Short mmCIF file of C-alpha atoms in Angstrom, two decimals:
data_model
loop_
_atom_site.label_atom_id
_atom_site.label_comp_id
_atom_site.label_asym_id
_atom_site.label_seq_id
_atom_site.Cartn_x
_atom_site.Cartn_y
_atom_site.Cartn_z
CA MET H 1 139.22 59.90 88.85
CA LYS H 2 142.20 59.94 92.29
CA ASN H 3 143.01 56.81 93.69
CA SER H 4 139.84 56.69 95.68
CA SER H 5 140.50 52.78 96.24
CA THR H 6 142.47 54.10 98.75
CA VAL H 7 140.22 55.39 101.38
CA PHE H 8 137.84 52.76 101.11
CA ALA H 9 140.05 49.23 100.04
CA GLY H 10 139.57 46.99 103.27
CA ARG H 11 137.37 49.40 105.28
CA HIS H 12 133.99 47.77 106.28
CA VAL H 13 131.08 49.59 105.33
CA LEU H 14 127.71 49.17 106.49
CA VAL H 15 124.64 50.31 103.99
CA ALA H 16 121.53 50.98 105.88
CA GLY H 17 118.77 50.32 103.44
CA ALA H 18 118.21 48.20 100.63
CA GLY H 19 116.52 50.22 98.12
CA VAL H 20 117.51 53.06 95.99
CA THR H 21 120.50 54.12 97.95
CA GLY H 22 121.71 50.56 98.20
CA ARG H 23 121.47 49.53 94.68
CA SER H 24 123.96 52.85 93.95
CA ALA H 25 126.03 52.91 97.04
CA VAL H 26 126.80 48.71 97.40
CA PRO H 27 128.32 48.30 93.45
CA VAL H 28 130.30 51.71 94.31
CA LEU H 29 131.25 50.62 97.49
CA LEU H 30 132.56 47.27 96.30
CA GLY H 31 134.23 48.34 93.38
CA LEU H 32 136.59 50.55 95.48
CA GLY H 33 137.93 47.69 97.06
CA ALA H 34 135.59 48.00 100.65
CA ARG H 35 133.69 45.13 102.29
CA VAL H 36 129.99 46.02 102.68
CA THR H 37 127.24 44.94 104.66
CA VAL H 38 123.23 45.81 103.62
CA ALA H 39 121.12 46.24 106.27
CA ASP H 40 117.59 46.22 106.12
CA GLY H 41 114.22 45.23 107.43
CA ASN H 42 112.85 43.51 104.26
CA ALA H 43 114.70 40.03 103.53
CA ALA H 44 113.43 40.11 100.11
CA ARG H 45 115.18 43.43 98.97
CA LEU H 46 118.09 41.78 100.33
CA ALA H 47 118.35 39.07 98.23
CA GLU H 48 118.82 41.49 95.45
CA PHE H 49 122.11 42.00 96.70
CA ASP H 50 122.64 37.77 96.41
CA GLY H 51 125.79 37.25 94.37
CA THR H 52 127.08 41.06 94.62
CA GLY H 53 129.89 39.74 97.14
CA ALA H 54 128.11 42.41 99.77
CA GLU H 55 126.95 40.95 103.00
CA THR H 56 123.65 40.97 104.16
CA ALA H 57 122.18 41.64 107.56
CA VAL H 58 117.98 41.26 108.44
CA GLY H 59 116.88 43.50 111.17
CA LEU H 60 120.06 44.80 112.55
CA THR H 61 119.98 47.19 115.20
CA GLU H 62 123.86 47.21 116.49
CA PRO H 63 126.73 47.18 113.82
CA PRO H 64 129.01 45.12 113.45
CA VAL H 65 131.73 45.90 115.36
CA ASP H 66 134.38 46.47 113.02
CA VAL H 67 132.46 48.94 111.03
CA ASP H 68 134.05 52.49 110.97
CA LEU H 69 131.46 54.01 108.24
CA VAL H 70 127.46 53.80 107.63
CA VAL H 71 126.34 54.91 104.48
CA THR H 72 122.35 54.87 105.08
CA SER H 73 119.35 55.73 103.09
CA PRO H 74 117.48 59.43 103.73
CA GLY H 75 114.55 57.84 104.61
CA TRP H 76 115.81 56.33 107.94
CA ARG H 77 115.34 58.47 110.52
CA PRO H 78 118.01 59.62 113.13
CA THR H 79 116.16 57.59 115.97
CA SER H 80 116.85 54.42 114.23
CA PRO H 81 117.94 52.24 116.75
CA LEU H 82 120.89 51.12 113.94
CA LEU H 83 121.37 54.68 113.38
CA VAL H 84 121.43 55.80 117.09
CA ALA H 85 123.78 52.66 117.91
CA ALA H 86 126.76 53.68 115.16
CA ALA H 87 126.41 57.35 116.48
CA GLU H 88 127.02 55.79 120.27
CA ALA H 89 130.16 54.04 119.10
CA GLY H 90 131.45 56.62 117.17
CA ILE H 91 130.83 55.48 113.84
CA GLU H 92 130.25 58.27 111.01
CA VAL H 93 127.16 58.01 109.48
CA ILE H 94 126.75 59.54 105.64
CA GLY H 95 124.05 59.74 103.43
CA ASP H 96 124.85 58.43 99.57
CA VAL H 97 124.81 62.25 98.63
CA GLU H 98 127.47 62.53 101.22
CA LEU H 99 129.60 59.57 99.89
CA ALA H 100 128.81 60.98 96.32
CA TRP H 101 130.79 64.52 97.34
CA ARG H 102 133.42 63.02 98.32
CA LEU H 103 134.01 61.16 95.75
CA GLY H 104 133.52 63.68 92.83
CA GLN H 105 136.46 65.18 95.01
CA ARG H 106 138.56 62.80 93.95
CA ARG H 107 138.07 63.14 90.13
CA GLU H 108 140.78 65.07 88.59
CA GLN H 109 138.08 67.61 87.27
CA PRO H 110 135.17 67.54 90.38
CA PRO H 111 131.97 67.89 88.96
CA VAL H 112 130.11 71.00 89.70
CA TRP H 113 127.41 71.25 91.68
CA LEU H 114 124.18 73.63 90.78
CA ALA H 115 122.01 72.20 93.77
CA VAL H 116 118.25 72.75 95.01
CA THR H 117 115.96 72.47 97.81
CA GLY H 118 112.72 73.33 98.85
CA THR H 119 109.69 72.20 100.29
CA ASN H 120 108.08 72.53 96.70
CA GLY H 121 108.95 73.27 93.01
CA LYS H 122 112.81 70.84 93.73
CA THR H 123 111.99 68.94 90.82
CA THR H 124 110.61 71.61 88.02
CA THR H 125 113.54 73.92 88.80
CA VAL H 126 116.07 71.50 88.05
CA GLY H 127 114.44 70.25 85.09
CA MET H 128 114.58 74.15 84.20
CA LEU H 129 117.86 74.44 85.15
CA GLU H 130 119.29 71.23 83.24
CA SER H 131 117.47 72.27 80.13
CA ILE H 132 119.41 75.85 80.63
CA LEU H 133 122.67 73.83 80.70
CA ARG H 134 122.06 71.84 78.08
CA ALA H 135 121.41 74.59 75.80
CA ALA H 136 124.48 76.16 77.00
CA GLY H 137 126.21 72.94 75.24
CA LEU H 138 127.27 72.03 79.11
CA ASN H 139 127.76 67.98 79.32
CA ALA H 140 125.67 68.49 82.42
CA VAL H 141 122.33 65.90 84.25
CA ALA H 142 119.97 66.61 86.47
CA CYS H 143 120.45 64.14 89.66
CA GLY H 144 119.32 63.20 92.92
CA ASN H 145 115.87 63.19 94.17
CA VAL H 146 114.52 63.37 90.87
CA GLY H 147 115.22 59.48 90.40
CA PHE H 148 118.76 59.26 88.82
CA ALA H 149 121.03 58.73 91.69
CA VAL H 150 123.77 61.48 92.34
CA LEU H 151 126.25 58.63 93.10
CA ASP H 152 125.22 57.14 89.55
CA ALA H 153 125.63 60.51 87.53
CA VAL H 154 129.10 61.51 89.36
CA ASN H 155 130.93 57.75 88.15
CA ALA H 156 129.43 58.55 84.74
CA GLY H 157 131.17 61.39 84.30
CA TYR H 158 129.14 64.76 83.72
CA ASP H 159 130.77 67.45 84.15
CA VAL H 160 127.92 69.66 86.19
CA LEU H 161 125.50 68.23 88.12
CA ALA H 162 121.41 70.19 88.71
CA VAL H 163 121.10 68.33 91.92
CA GLU H 164 117.29 68.15 93.77
CA LEU H 165 118.23 67.23 97.23
CA SER H 166 115.52 66.33 99.80
CA SER H 167 115.55 67.35 103.28
CA PHE H 168 115.85 63.85 104.36
CA GLN H 169 119.35 63.91 101.95
CA LEU H 170 120.71 67.47 103.87
CA HIS H 171 120.38 65.44 106.75
CA TRP H 172 122.98 63.15 106.41
CA SER H 173 125.31 65.63 104.73
CA ASN H 174 128.17 67.27 106.47
CA SER H 175 130.71 68.90 103.95
CA LEU H 176 128.41 69.20 101.12
CA ALA H 177 130.42 72.51 99.16
CA PRO H 178 127.75 73.32 95.44
CA HIS H 179 129.17 76.20 93.65
CA ALA H 180 125.64 77.86 93.91
CA ALA H 181 122.34 76.67 96.04
CA VAL H 182 119.00 77.52 96.33
CA VAL H 183 116.12 77.40 99.01
CA LEU H 184 113.52 77.59 96.98
CA ASN H 185 111.31 77.87 99.79
CA VAL H 186 110.33 76.51 103.24
CA ALA H 187 106.89 75.36 104.53
CA GLU H 188 105.28 72.56 107.10
CA ASP H 189 105.95 69.32 105.48
CA HIS H 190 107.74 65.91 106.64
CA LEU H 191 107.09 67.63 110.38
CA ASP H 192 106.70 63.92 111.63
CA TRP H 193 110.82 62.80 110.43
CA HIS H 194 111.90 66.29 111.63
CA GLY H 195 110.47 67.20 115.09
CA SER H 196 109.75 70.85 113.90
CA ILE H 197 109.66 73.19 111.20
CA GLU H 198 112.59 74.91 113.51
CA ALA H 199 114.91 71.55 112.28
CA TYR H 200 113.04 70.93 109.05
CA ALA H 201 114.48 74.44 108.15
CA ALA H 202 117.99 73.72 109.38
CA ASP H 203 118.66 70.81 107.45
CA LYS H 204 117.10 72.78 104.11
CA GLY H 205 119.67 75.47 104.90
CA LYS H 206 122.68 73.11 104.73
CA ILE H 207 122.72 73.27 101.08
CA GLN H 208 124.39 76.98 101.47
CA ALA H 209 126.48 76.02 104.67
CA HIS H 210 129.55 75.77 101.80
CA SER H 211 128.34 76.55 99.02
CA ARG H 212 130.20 79.46 96.92
CA ILE H 213 126.90 80.92 95.97
CA ALA H 214 123.74 80.85 98.23
CA VAL H 215 120.79 81.92 95.78
CA PHE H 216 117.19 82.44 97.55
CA ASN H 217 113.82 83.63 97.35
CA ALA H 218 113.04 87.18 98.62
CA ASP H 219 109.74 86.80 98.66
CA ASP H 220 109.94 83.72 101.70
CA SER H 221 110.96 84.65 104.36
CA TRP H 222 112.56 81.57 105.48
CA SER H 223 114.54 81.48 102.01
CA VAL H 224 116.04 84.78 103.46
CA ARG H 225 116.89 83.96 107.10
CA LEU H 226 118.71 81.03 105.71
CA ALA H 227 120.72 82.48 103.38
CA GLY H 228 121.17 85.61 105.82
CA GLY H 229 124.95 86.16 106.35
CA HIS H 230 126.47 84.25 103.61
CA PRO H 231 129.09 86.45 101.73
CA ARG H 232 127.55 85.98 98.15
CA ALA H 233 124.06 85.66 98.49
CA VAL H 234 121.94 86.55 95.68
CA GLY H 235 118.15 86.84 95.53
CA PHE H 236 115.08 86.64 93.33
CA ARG H 237 111.58 87.60 93.59
CA LEU H 238 108.42 88.24 91.30
CA ASP H 239 108.44 92.25 91.04
CA THR H 240 111.15 94.22 90.26
CA PRO H 241 114.96 93.20 91.07
CA ARG H 242 117.07 95.47 93.10
CA PRO H 243 120.57 95.54 92.05
CA GLY H 244 122.25 92.23 92.63
CA GLN H 245 118.77 90.18 92.14
CA LEU H 246 116.80 88.66 89.28
CA GLY H 247 113.08 89.26 89.27
CA LEU H 248 110.13 90.92 86.67
CA VAL H 249 110.20 93.93 85.09
CA GLU H 250 105.95 93.81 83.38
CA ASP H 251 106.01 90.55 81.11
CA LEU H 252 110.30 89.77 81.36
CA LEU H 253 112.49 87.58 83.11
CA VAL H 254 115.59 89.56 84.21
CA ASP H 255 118.67 89.60 85.58
CA ARG H 256 120.57 92.08 87.93
CA ALA H 257 123.15 90.09 89.75
CA PHE H 258 125.15 88.49 86.93
CA VAL H 259 126.00 91.33 85.06
CA ALA H 260 128.91 94.15 84.34
CA ASP H 261 126.89 96.96 85.58
CA PRO H 262 124.09 96.17 88.10
CA ALA H 263 122.23 99.78 87.63
CA HIS H 264 121.16 98.48 84.30
CA ALA H 265 119.21 94.68 83.83
CA GLU H 266 119.68 92.07 81.32
CA GLU H 267 116.73 90.42 79.75
CA LEU H 268 116.33 86.39 80.00
CA CYS H 269 112.86 85.53 78.66
CA THR H 270 109.45 86.31 78.49
CA VAL H 271 106.70 85.24 81.32
CA ALA H 272 105.28 83.14 78.12
CA ASP H 273 108.04 81.63 77.65
CA ILE H 274 107.57 79.60 81.08
CA ARG H 275 105.70 76.19 81.55
CA PRO H 276 104.03 75.52 83.70
CA ALA H 277 102.12 78.56 83.81
CA GLY H 278 101.35 80.58 87.00
CA PRO H 279 103.77 82.59 90.01
CA HIS H 280 105.00 79.55 91.25
CA ASN H 281 106.61 77.78 88.00
CA LEU H 282 108.07 81.92 87.26
CA ALA H 283 109.79 81.77 90.74
CA ASN H 284 111.31 78.07 89.55
CA ALA H 285 112.83 79.91 86.52
CA LEU H 286 114.57 82.77 88.28
CA ALA H 287 116.08 80.32 90.33
CA ALA H 288 116.76 77.81 87.62
CA ALA H 289 118.31 81.25 85.87
CA ALA H 290 119.99 82.11 89.04
CA LEU H 291 122.40 79.02 89.51
CA ALA H 292 123.19 78.98 85.65
CA ARG H 293 123.77 82.24 85.85
CA ALA H 294 126.54 81.66 88.69
CA TYR H 295 128.32 79.68 86.46
CA GLY H 296 128.50 81.83 83.71
CA VAL H 297 125.86 80.47 81.56
CA GLY H 298 124.52 83.26 79.12
CA THR H 299 121.64 84.95 78.72
CA GLU H 300 120.83 82.96 75.41
CA ALA H 301 120.97 79.75 76.45
CA VAL H 302 118.66 80.37 79.84
CA ALA H 303 116.35 81.89 77.50
CA LYS H 304 116.64 79.00 75.08
CA GLY H 305 116.80 76.10 78.06
CA LEU H 306 113.93 77.77 79.50
CA ARG H 307 111.15 77.86 76.20
CA GLU H 308 112.01 73.87 75.43
CA PHE H 309 111.84 72.69 79.44
CA GLN H 310 109.04 70.10 79.26
CA PRO H 311 107.42 69.48 82.42
CA GLY H 312 107.45 66.57 84.15
CA ALA H 313 104.24 64.14 84.51
CA HIS H 314 101.74 65.15 87.09
CA ARG H 315 102.76 68.58 87.28
CA ALA H 316 100.43 71.45 86.26
CA VAL H 317 99.20 69.21 83.53
CA GLU H 318 96.16 69.28 81.28
CA VAL H 319 94.07 66.31 80.58
CA GLY H 320 90.75 67.50 78.82
CA GLU H 321 88.83 70.52 78.25
CA ILE H 322 85.37 68.97 78.43
CA GLY H 323 82.46 71.49 77.89
CA GLY H 324 84.52 74.06 77.88
CA VAL H 325 85.96 73.28 81.52
CA ARG H 326 89.65 72.49 81.40
CA TYR H 327 91.21 69.59 83.83
CA ILE H 328 94.66 69.74 85.04
CA ASP H 329 96.75 67.20 87.18
CA ASP H 330 98.51 68.80 89.48
CA SER H 331 98.84 65.25 91.66
CA LYS H 332 102.63 66.66 92.72
CA ALA H 333 100.84 69.04 94.87
CA THR H 334 101.18 66.95 97.83
CA ASN H 335 101.21 69.74 100.74
CA PRO H 336 99.17 72.61 101.14
CA HIS H 337 101.96 75.27 99.81
CA ALA H 338 102.23 73.42 96.72
CA ALA H 339 98.32 73.33 96.32
CA ALA H 340 98.40 77.18 96.99
CA GLY H 341 101.07 77.71 94.10
CA SER H 342 98.51 75.74 91.89
CA LEU H 343 95.25 77.62 92.87
CA LEU H 344 96.76 80.72 92.24
CA ALA H 345 97.75 80.23 88.64
CA HIS H 346 93.88 80.09 87.69
CA PRO H 347 91.12 82.84 88.41
CA ASP H 348 88.44 80.40 88.96
CA VAL H 349 88.60 76.38 90.16
CA VAL H 350 86.85 73.61 91.06
CA TRP H 351 88.83 72.24 93.88
CA ILE H 352 89.65 68.27 94.17
CA ALA H 353 91.80 67.94 97.63
CA GLY H 354 92.56 65.80 100.01
CA GLY H 355 94.60 62.76 101.26
CA LEU H 356 96.99 62.42 104.57
CA LEU H 357 97.89 66.03 105.45
CA LYS H 358 100.64 64.46 107.82
CA GLY H 359 99.67 67.48 110.34
CA ALA H 360 100.00 70.13 107.85
CA HIS H 361 97.20 72.92 108.45
CA VAL H 362 95.36 74.27 105.86
CA ASP H 363 93.83 77.34 107.53
CA GLU H 364 96.63 79.45 105.29
CA LEU H 365 95.80 78.04 102.15
CA VAL H 366 92.05 78.12 102.12
CA THR H 367 91.97 81.37 102.93
CA ALA H 368 94.45 82.73 100.41
CA VAL H 369 91.98 81.01 97.17
CA ALA H 370 88.93 81.63 98.73
CA ASP H 371 88.08 84.19 96.47
CA ARG H 372 88.36 81.85 93.39
CA LEU H 373 86.87 78.50 94.66
CA ARG H 374 83.81 77.50 92.33
CA GLY H 375 83.17 74.65 94.20
CA ALA H 376 85.29 72.14 96.38
CA VAL H 377 85.13 68.22 97.00
CA LEU H 378 87.65 66.54 98.89
CA LEU H 379 88.62 62.84 98.91
CA GLY H 380 90.39 61.00 101.26
CA THR H 381 91.55 60.28 105.25
CA ASP H 382 91.95 64.00 106.00
CA SER H 383 89.16 65.40 103.78
CA GLY H 384 87.32 66.45 107.12
CA VAL H 385 90.28 68.71 108.24
CA ILE H 386 90.06 70.44 104.46
CA ALA H 387 85.67 70.42 104.81
CA ALA H 388 86.30 72.21 108.32
CA ALA H 389 88.37 75.09 107.05
CA LEU H 390 86.63 75.88 104.34
CA ALA H 391 83.06 76.35 106.42
CA ARG H 392 85.49 78.79 108.40
CA HIS H 393 87.20 80.89 105.64
CA ALA H 394 84.93 80.12 102.21
CA PRO H 395 81.62 79.23 104.07
CA ASN H 396 80.00 80.17 100.32
CA VAL H 397 81.92 77.45 98.48
CA PRO H 398 79.86 73.97 97.71
CA VAL H 399 81.42 71.35 99.00
CA ARG H 400 80.98 67.66 98.61
CA ARG H 401 82.85 64.67 100.24
CA VAL H 402 83.35 61.61 98.51
CA PRO H 403 82.15 59.06 101.15
CA ALA H 404 84.97 56.83 102.60
CA GLY H 405 84.05 53.72 101.69
CA ASP H 406 83.70 54.86 97.48
CA ASP H 407 85.65 51.48 95.64
CA GLU H 408 86.85 54.64 93.28
CA PRO H 409 86.89 57.61 94.84
CA MET H 410 88.60 59.73 91.76
CA ASN H 411 85.91 58.95 89.40
CA ALA H 412 83.19 59.86 91.76
CA ALA H 413 85.74 63.04 92.22
CA VAL H 414 85.80 64.21 88.55
CA GLU H 415 82.03 63.58 88.69
CA ALA H 416 81.42 65.72 91.47
CA ALA H 417 83.20 68.20 89.91
CA ARG H 418 81.96 67.75 86.90
CA VAL H 419 78.55 68.96 88.39
CA LEU H 420 79.93 71.58 90.44
CA ALA H 421 82.27 73.34 86.67
CA ARG H 422 81.13 76.24 84.19
CA PRO H 423 82.57 77.09 80.81
CA GLY H 424 86.03 79.12 81.49
CA ASP H 425 86.48 77.37 84.95
CA VAL H 426 89.52 74.72 86.00
CA VAL H 427 89.04 71.48 87.86
CA LEU H 428 92.01 71.53 89.70
CA LEU H 429 93.86 68.12 90.79
CA ALA H 430 96.23 69.95 93.94
CA PRO H 431 95.61 67.64 97.01
CA ALA H 432 97.61 69.46 99.27
CA ALA H 433 98.19 65.43 100.67
CA ALA H 434 99.89 62.78 100.49
CA SER H 435 98.75 60.02 98.90
CA MET H 436 98.87 57.30 100.24
CA ASP H 437 95.66 56.59 101.92
CA GLN H 438 93.94 55.39 98.84
CA PHE H 439 96.92 54.99 95.94
CA ARG H 440 100.20 54.12 95.83
CA ASP H 441 101.74 57.33 95.38
CA TYR H 442 100.97 60.78 93.87
CA ALA H 443 101.84 59.01 90.27
CA HIS H 444 98.67 56.85 90.44
CA ARG H 445 96.68 59.52 91.98
CA GLY H 446 97.40 61.49 88.94
CA ASP H 447 97.01 58.97 86.34
CA THR H 448 93.40 57.99 87.94
CA PHE H 449 92.27 61.21 87.76
CA ALA H 450 93.18 61.52 84.06
CA GLU H 451 91.50 58.32 83.29
CA ALA H 452 88.18 59.45 84.85
CA VAL H 453 88.59 62.99 82.98
CA ARG H 454 88.95 60.32 79.89
CA GLY H 455 85.81 58.90 80.75
CA LEU H 456 83.87 62.13 80.89
CA ARG H 457 85.26 62.92 77.78
CA ASP H 458 84.05 59.12 76.44
CA GLY H 459 80.72 59.80 77.94
CA ALA H 460 80.20 63.32 76.93
CA ASP H 461 81.20 62.20 72.98
CA ASP H 462 78.53 59.30 73.22
CA ARG H 463 75.89 61.86 74.13
CA GLY H 464 76.95 63.95 71.68
#
C-alpha cells in the first residue's frame, strides 16, 4: 500500500458509533497513526475499546475542537446532534465505506469494486457475484452490508470486491467510483430515516455517480431513472434483451451487452440453474452476471458460479414438507416489495405476514398476489393494516390473525396456516415487515418458523 499513514498520522479522527463500524475503523485508523476518539451513547459498547489506544466519549453532542474528520456509523441519521454540529463546524463527515475506498486507492494495485444496492435482492446478488468471481479464479470476496466490513476486506488485500451497500452507507459516501455498479430496484423502505422515497432513491443512485459502468434493471422505473444519462449504461430484463442488455430467451439467461456482436446473444446458463427460484432471483442473477461480465469474466465462469451459488439462510429456504404442503422461510422479505417477489414465485400460497411496516403501503402488494392466495395468517403490530388491505383487494381470501397477547405467535401462525393449506400449496413466511416487535431480528423470526414447522412434522409422525 502507498503510504496512507502520511494522510492520517497525527490527525484527530472522531468515530461516531461503537458498533460494527467502530470495531472495523478504529484499529485501522490507530494503525495509520491517527488519534482516535470513539463516541457512542452506550457506555458498555465503548468499554470494548479500553486498552486499544482510542479515547472514548459517552453521549457526545459536539466534536472535540481539534477533530478534522468524522467517520460515522451508517445507522446514525444526518440529524444526529453530533453530526449536525460537525457539519456546522465545517468538519468532513464520511462513512466507513468512503474511508475504505480512499484507503484502497492508495494501494499499489487498488482493489476493483463491483457494487450492488437496491431495496431488495442485494445480499443474494452479491453472493451470486462472489460465486461467479471465484469460479473465474479471482481473489474475490463479498463484503459491505453482508457482515464482512468492506474496510476489513480492503485491508485483507482482496483483488476484487463484491460490495453490498445500503442507502445509509451510500449517504455518507462521496468519491466512491466502482468499476461497475447496479441499483437493483427501489421501493418504499427506510422512509423514516431518509424522509421521502425521492431522498432514499437519490442516496441509492450515488453508487453510480462515478462508476465506469452503470447496470440497471430495465423492469424497474427507479433503476432506469437513476442510470439515465450515464455514459455507459447496461440494462437487464426478464424478457428478450435488446442489444446492449442481458435478459431471458425462453429458458436461457443470455448476454447481448458484453459480446463482440450485440446482434447475437451469448448463453450464460439456464433458468433451472438459478436458486432460489422465482422471477426476482432471475433478476438478481442477471444483475450479478452483468457486473461480472463488466469486469471481463467469461460465460463459463458465470454459469459455473450461478450453479454453485448457495442461498443464504432465511431467503426462500424450504424447511419442510408435510402432507403435501411445502413450508418456506423467506423471513428476509422485510418489506412489501420483497414479499411480492417471494409470493409471485408460487402459484398457491398460504401467506404468513406481519410485523412493523415502518410506514410502507401494502395495497399494491395485495393486489398483485391476490389470485394466488389460499389464505393469510397475520401477526405483529401492523397485522391490522395488512388485514384491511386484504379485505379491500382480496375479500374472498380467508384471513386468520394471531392475537397480540399470544406467547408463541409463530407456533400459532404455523398451526393456523396448516389448517388453511391443501396438498400442493406452499405455506410461505414472507412477512413484508420488520421483525423487532416480536422477534430479535429477521433471523430469529425465521428460526422460530422452522422450529414450528418441525413441531408440526413431529406431531404428524406421532399421529402416523
